[in-house]
Amino acid sequence: MTGFTEAAAEGGHPAGVNLWGKRDDMVVHERDPFNAEPPRTALAGRATTPTGTFYSRNHGPVPDIDPSEWRLRVDGLVERPLELSLEELRTGFEEVETVVTLQCAGNRRAGLNEVRDIPGEAPWGPGATATARFAGVRLADVLARAGLRPRAAHIAFTAPDVSRLADPPQPYGGSVPVGKALGPEVLLARAMNGAPLPRVHGAPVRVVVPGWIGARSVKWLTRVTARSEPSENYFQAVAYRVPPADADPGGAGAADGVSLGPLAVNCDILDPDDGARLPAGPTGVTGYALAGEERTVARVEVSPDGGRSWVRADLDEPAGPWAWQHWRTTLDLPAGEAEVAARAWDSAGAVTPESPALLWNPKGYANNSWARVRLTCR
């Protein structure tokens, strides 16, 4: 994976200080829109991820919204359309806090790139996943005040960040089924890790949809619309779908693939890093596992020899029902080259597949194949 630090890209910023407050060793896939992830080892051993380490996935320039002028419109198939200021949102509804793991649908795309090239898509590594404490109000409470009509089946979100990826360019958006939107875990978040939501993470208000791909947690939210059908926005109807392997990703349409929603069970190795050189002998290996929607992680196994033999890892307790679980084990690695692999099961019995070749798709989404790192032991 190649990249450059945002500090270097912006020029004139001292190491570790940059426009978006991110650590100076972030792998930056794009500067504008800003897309960056931390090295995998920066995520190890932390139940929650520092905001400066949290990955950033954007589809257009980061908006600069004046909180005093921000308004949230709630419209569509509702009895009482609303227009709420930030103060009205803050004082008019119960505030809650939830620990949530967000994961980009393109997380671990680099592994699919090794199977077959995916032109035009950033080669995200394992760092496009992270966990934070988000605080705000329940979307369900806001929808209850607006009064959903019986025909409302989907809740659409609209943001002001215009993306050139769509043809023609359009603001970012998406939707979730009304059943998910009414879940008490879905937030209109104003804070992250005990501080006001940073601009690059969606200030003043973003949606947080736990258990679903990060693309549905729309940032810089300005409009919530109750609809009978899913959003027609490009990022719902065309992007973030898994088309057949032989489809042209540039021409894929709404009927050409499966729309991504709930996350599949996934895990990865966070420490040691891929390509590390280590002393032979007992070696601690740590990572994370995550099950989407309301499923939980049932088991994680780790192999010292590329999958020929396995040991069961110890699982930490999650920080909440919508958060990842870290795992750990010790492997006795002999001198020479070693391939360490990890796989996970969820509470529904689903298991991460062995090979990324089984998952390759022309957009590079949803790689949850076995995690692997290659080590040299001396």
XYZ file of C-alpha atoms in Angstrom:
378
model
C 0.000 0.000 0.000
C 1.328 3.412 -0.891
C 0.296 6.835 0.245
C 1.520 10.134 1.643
C 0.831 11.881 4.898
C -1.692 14.690 4.868
C 0.851 16.835 6.701
C 3.248 16.467 3.815
C 0.500 16.954 1.238
C -0.740 20.191 2.750
C 2.755 21.557 3.199
C 3.960 23.680 6.076
C 2.257 21.633 8.791
C 4.545 20.146 11.449
C 4.596 16.365 11.820
C 1.456 15.021 13.449
C -0.534 18.230 12.850
C -2.662 18.595 9.741
C -5.850 20.050 8.426
C -8.057 17.244 9.759
C -6.320 16.501 13.044
C -5.128 13.058 11.998
C -1.950 11.285 13.018
C 0.986 11.886 10.705
C 1.407 8.237 9.675
C -2.067 7.936 8.125
C -2.068 6.276 4.700
C -3.792 8.876 2.537
C -5.436 7.417 -0.554
C -6.793 10.770 -1.737
C -6.317 14.330 -0.529
C -9.493 15.801 -2.048
C -11.806 14.195 -1.199
C -9.886 13.233 1.919
C -9.645 9.445 2.254
C -7.201 7.981 4.742
C -6.668 5.073 7.120
C -4.243 4.419 9.976
C -1.655 1.636 9.998
C -3.164 -1.576 11.329
C -1.015 -1.571 14.465
C -2.526 1.780 15.522
C -5.855 -0.013 16.081
C -4.422 -2.797 18.243
C -5.283 -3.027 21.926
C -7.873 -0.223 21.933
C -11.537 -0.895 22.609
C -12.273 2.531 21.141
C -10.286 4.382 18.499
C -8.884 7.879 19.135
C -10.532 10.380 16.815
C -7.168 11.275 15.300
C -6.708 7.627 14.335
C -10.229 6.996 13.024
C -10.339 6.385 9.266
C -11.895 8.988 6.968
C -13.987 8.056 3.920
C -15.394 10.892 1.832
C -16.943 11.136 -1.638
C -16.659 14.882 -2.167
C -15.036 17.945 -0.591
C -15.596 18.218 3.163
C -18.340 20.833 3.736
C -17.836 23.713 6.161
C -21.251 24.183 7.792
C -22.062 26.965 10.244
C -23.772 25.185 13.184
C -25.904 28.270 13.915
C -27.357 28.151 10.409
C -27.706 24.370 10.109
C -31.211 22.971 9.825
C -32.488 19.417 9.562
C -35.544 18.886 7.378
C -37.708 15.821 8.057
C -40.179 15.294 5.234
C -41.725 12.829 2.806
C -44.269 10.313 4.077
C -44.728 11.972 7.463
C -47.743 13.581 9.124
C -45.853 16.582 10.484
C -42.830 17.786 8.474
C -40.130 19.218 10.720
C -37.330 21.731 10.451
C -34.991 21.526 13.437
C -32.066 23.713 14.467
C -29.090 22.207 16.268
C -30.376 23.651 19.548
C -33.847 22.222 18.973
C -32.353 18.829 18.229
C -30.189 19.012 21.344
C -32.874 20.132 23.780
C -35.964 18.554 22.281
C -34.983 14.897 22.475
C -33.306 12.534 24.917
C -29.540 12.338 24.382
C -27.940 8.898 24.319
C -24.444 7.513 23.768
C -23.515 4.285 21.974
C -20.178 2.622 21.242
C -20.214 1.759 17.541
C -17.775 0.137 15.139
C -17.992 1.624 11.656
C -16.498 -0.221 8.721
C -16.136 0.983 5.155
C -17.496 -1.412 2.523
C -14.088 -1.111 0.826
C -12.160 -2.193 3.915
C -9.449 -4.728 2.952
C -9.940 -4.033 -0.766
C -6.176 -4.432 -1.178
C -6.666 -8.173 -0.671
C -9.110 -8.313 -3.575
C -6.676 -6.283 -5.684
C -4.171 -9.106 -5.254
C -6.641 -11.450 -6.921
C -7.433 -9.148 -9.836
C -6.953 -5.447 -10.436
C -9.802 -3.098 -9.482
C -9.224 0.111 -11.470
C -10.389 3.423 -10.096
C -10.910 2.243 -6.516
C -8.676 3.142 -3.579
C -6.696 0.125 -2.318
C -7.943 0.300 1.272
C -6.066 -1.906 3.688
C -7.304 -3.158 7.066
C -7.568 0.301 8.655
C -10.950 1.355 7.207
C -12.660 0.151 10.364
C -12.720 1.812 13.782
C -14.781 2.210 16.941
C -15.945 5.349 18.737
C -18.418 6.572 21.336
C -21.083 8.499 19.456
C -23.595 10.709 21.273
C -26.762 12.277 19.949
C -30.465 11.566 19.702
C -32.301 8.525 18.416
C -33.492 8.818 14.834
C -36.589 6.909 15.960
C -37.526 9.718 18.356
C -37.294 12.332 15.613
C -39.367 10.178 13.254
C -41.936 9.619 15.994
C -42.385 13.372 16.362
C -42.828 13.713 12.604
C -45.266 10.783 12.514
C -44.541 8.153 9.868
C -47.342 7.375 7.452
C -48.226 3.701 6.843
C -46.601 3.655 3.376
C -43.198 4.688 4.758
C -40.854 1.753 4.165
C -37.455 3.430 3.808
C -35.739 6.397 5.432
C -33.457 8.365 3.114
C -30.607 10.656 4.160
C -29.246 13.616 2.211
C -25.998 15.553 2.697
C -24.556 18.642 0.970
C -21.203 17.173 -0.118
C -21.341 16.999 -3.920
C -19.491 14.046 -5.411
C -17.995 13.945 -8.881
C -18.171 10.147 -8.767
C -21.853 10.335 -9.671
C -22.914 11.162 -13.228
C -24.070 13.877 -13.157
C -22.393 15.018 -9.904
C -24.824 15.014 -6.997
C -24.904 15.339 -3.214
C -24.206 12.210 -1.233
C -27.146 10.210 0.072
C -28.539 6.803 0.908
C -31.288 5.038 2.801
C -32.086 2.228 5.198
C -35.304 0.251 5.642
C -37.692 1.771 8.159
C -37.299 -1.228 10.469
C -33.599 -0.461 10.873
C -34.153 3.302 11.087
C -36.496 2.801 14.050
C -33.962 0.729 15.968
C -32.918 2.494 19.197
C -29.255 2.144 18.212
C -29.507 4.427 15.118
C -28.372 7.930 16.058
C -28.298 11.463 14.794
C -24.894 12.053 16.357
C -23.426 15.396 17.451
C -20.433 14.114 19.429
C -17.638 11.590 19.026
C -15.438 10.287 21.826
C -16.719 12.892 24.262
C -16.094 15.922 22.051
C -18.128 17.741 19.392
C -18.187 15.871 16.120
C -15.181 16.956 14.010
C -15.853 18.544 10.656
C -14.197 15.712 8.722
C -16.442 13.208 10.518
C -19.695 14.944 9.668
C -20.212 18.001 11.890
C -22.550 19.310 12.957
C -24.709 16.136 12.707
C -24.277 12.750 11.088
C -26.258 9.527 11.006
C -24.735 6.498 12.756
C -26.208 3.172 11.612
C -24.610 0.429 13.734
C -24.092 -2.991 12.180
C -24.349 -1.697 8.598
C -21.712 -0.607 6.099
C -20.285 2.817 6.868
C -21.755 4.250 3.662
C -25.196 4.315 5.288
C -23.944 6.459 8.196
C -24.339 9.651 6.167
C -22.289 12.653 7.323
C -23.226 16.373 7.315
C -26.885 15.381 7.427
C -29.371 18.020 6.230
C -32.468 16.042 5.301
C -34.324 12.907 6.398
C -37.054 11.717 4.036
C -39.588 8.938 4.592
C -40.177 7.061 1.333
C -42.030 4.036 0.001
C -38.930 2.934 -1.961
C -35.164 3.062 -1.307
C -33.309 6.279 -2.100
C -32.647 6.962 -5.773
C -29.336 8.588 -4.890
C -26.372 7.288 -6.889
C -24.707 5.954 -3.748
C -27.737 3.809 -2.975
C -29.007 2.862 -6.430
C -25.677 2.310 -8.232
C -22.690 2.406 -5.877
C -22.322 0.202 -2.814
C -23.770 -2.752 -4.619
C -21.998 -6.019 -5.402
C -22.441 -6.627 -9.137
C -21.647 -9.950 -10.800
C -17.953 -10.615 -11.397
C -18.375 -10.133 -15.168
C -20.279 -6.823 -14.910
C -18.912 -3.483 -16.063
C -18.689 -1.527 -12.762
C -18.956 1.779 -14.606
C -22.257 0.789 -16.167
C -23.743 -1.206 -13.313
C -27.236 -0.094 -12.410
C -29.765 -0.688 -9.696
C -30.715 -4.131 -10.986
C -27.151 -5.305 -11.582
C -26.123 -6.262 -8.086
C -26.907 -6.771 -4.446
C -27.299 -3.619 -2.356
C -24.975 -3.690 0.635
C -26.457 -3.199 4.081
C -25.669 -5.309 7.160
C -21.995 -6.133 7.625
C -20.777 -9.687 7.144
C -18.731 -11.308 9.907
C -15.132 -10.130 9.577
C -11.835 -10.242 11.421
C -8.285 -9.087 10.935
C -4.850 -9.249 12.484
C -3.707 -5.911 13.916
C -0.370 -6.842 15.464
C 2.196 -7.890 14.287
C 2.092 -5.987 11.025
C 2.323 -7.669 7.642
C 5.975 -8.046 6.657
C 7.292 -7.692 10.231
C 10.619 -9.258 11.223
C 10.442 -10.867 14.656
C 12.436 -13.161 16.928
C 11.475 -16.814 16.594
C 9.575 -18.355 19.508
C 6.466 -17.310 21.425
C 4.781 -14.447 19.545
C 1.731 -12.537 20.671
C -0.876 -12.021 17.942
C -3.845 -9.685 18.369
C -6.693 -8.482 16.198
C -10.381 -7.689 16.040
C -13.553 -9.525 15.040
C -16.900 -7.983 14.157
C -20.339 -9.385 13.378
C -22.879 -7.157 11.659
C -26.445 -6.273 12.594
C -27.534 -7.975 15.841
C -25.205 -10.969 15.471
C -22.279 -11.531 17.826
C -18.815 -13.042 17.396
C -18.878 -16.675 18.450
C -15.274 -17.769 17.894
C -11.934 -16.690 16.436
C -9.214 -19.123 15.417
C -5.629 -18.314 14.472
C -3.231 -20.403 12.389
C 0.592 -20.212 12.558
C 1.011 -22.012 9.220
C -1.360 -20.501 6.683
C -4.358 -22.619 7.667
C -2.962 -26.114 8.181
C -3.479 -25.990 11.944
C -5.492 -23.705 14.234
C -5.656 -22.507 17.834
C -8.596 -20.776 19.452
C -8.017 -17.139 20.421
C -9.208 -15.449 23.602
C -11.955 -12.881 22.965
C -12.232 -9.634 24.918
C -15.665 -8.471 25.964
C -17.061 -5.861 23.559
C -17.571 -2.275 24.719
C -21.195 -2.591 23.633
C -23.522 -4.677 21.441
C -22.520 -2.719 18.319
C -18.755 -2.796 18.874
C -15.957 -5.031 17.673
C -14.221 -7.524 19.934
C -10.468 -7.701 20.209
C -8.847 -11.118 20.413
C -5.410 -12.408 21.345
C -3.305 -15.538 21.374
C 0.342 -16.621 21.504
C 1.893 -18.666 18.700
C 5.221 -20.503 18.858
C 6.761 -19.508 15.528
C 9.903 -21.266 14.246
C 12.731 -19.484 12.458
C 11.978 -18.707 8.829
C 8.989 -17.418 6.910
C 5.550 -17.734 8.487
C 2.033 -16.975 7.310
C -0.343 -16.278 10.187
C -4.045 -16.490 9.359
C -7.217 -15.745 11.322
C -10.866 -16.657 10.796
C -14.085 -15.911 12.701
C -17.581 -17.302 13.185
C -20.662 -15.336 14.183
C -23.669 -16.350 16.260
C -25.613 -17.305 13.112
C -22.929 -19.853 12.177
C -21.485 -17.810 9.307
C -17.706 -18.054 8.906
C -15.210 -15.890 7.063
C -14.305 -17.586 3.738
C -10.803 -18.841 3.091
C -9.932 -17.057 -0.137
C -10.523 -13.521 -1.428
C -10.799 -15.101 -4.876
C -14.256 -16.339 -3.830
C -15.328 -12.759 -3.063
C -13.786 -10.716 -5.869
C -16.166 -8.187 -7.406
C -15.498 -5.263 -9.773
C -15.974 -2.623 -7.057
C -13.873 -4.400 -4.439
C -16.470 -4.438 -1.670
C -16.968 -6.628 1.377
C -13.714 -8.586 1.621
C -14.159 -10.711 4.736
C -11.846 -13.550 3.739
C -9.319 -14.982 6.185
C -6.930 -12.371 7.511
C -3.284 -13.091 6.697
C 0.070 -11.549 7.588
C 3.460 -12.773 6.421
C 6.268 -12.682 8.950
C 9.998 -13.372 8.981
C 11.251 -14.960 12.200
C 14.956 -15.023 13.051
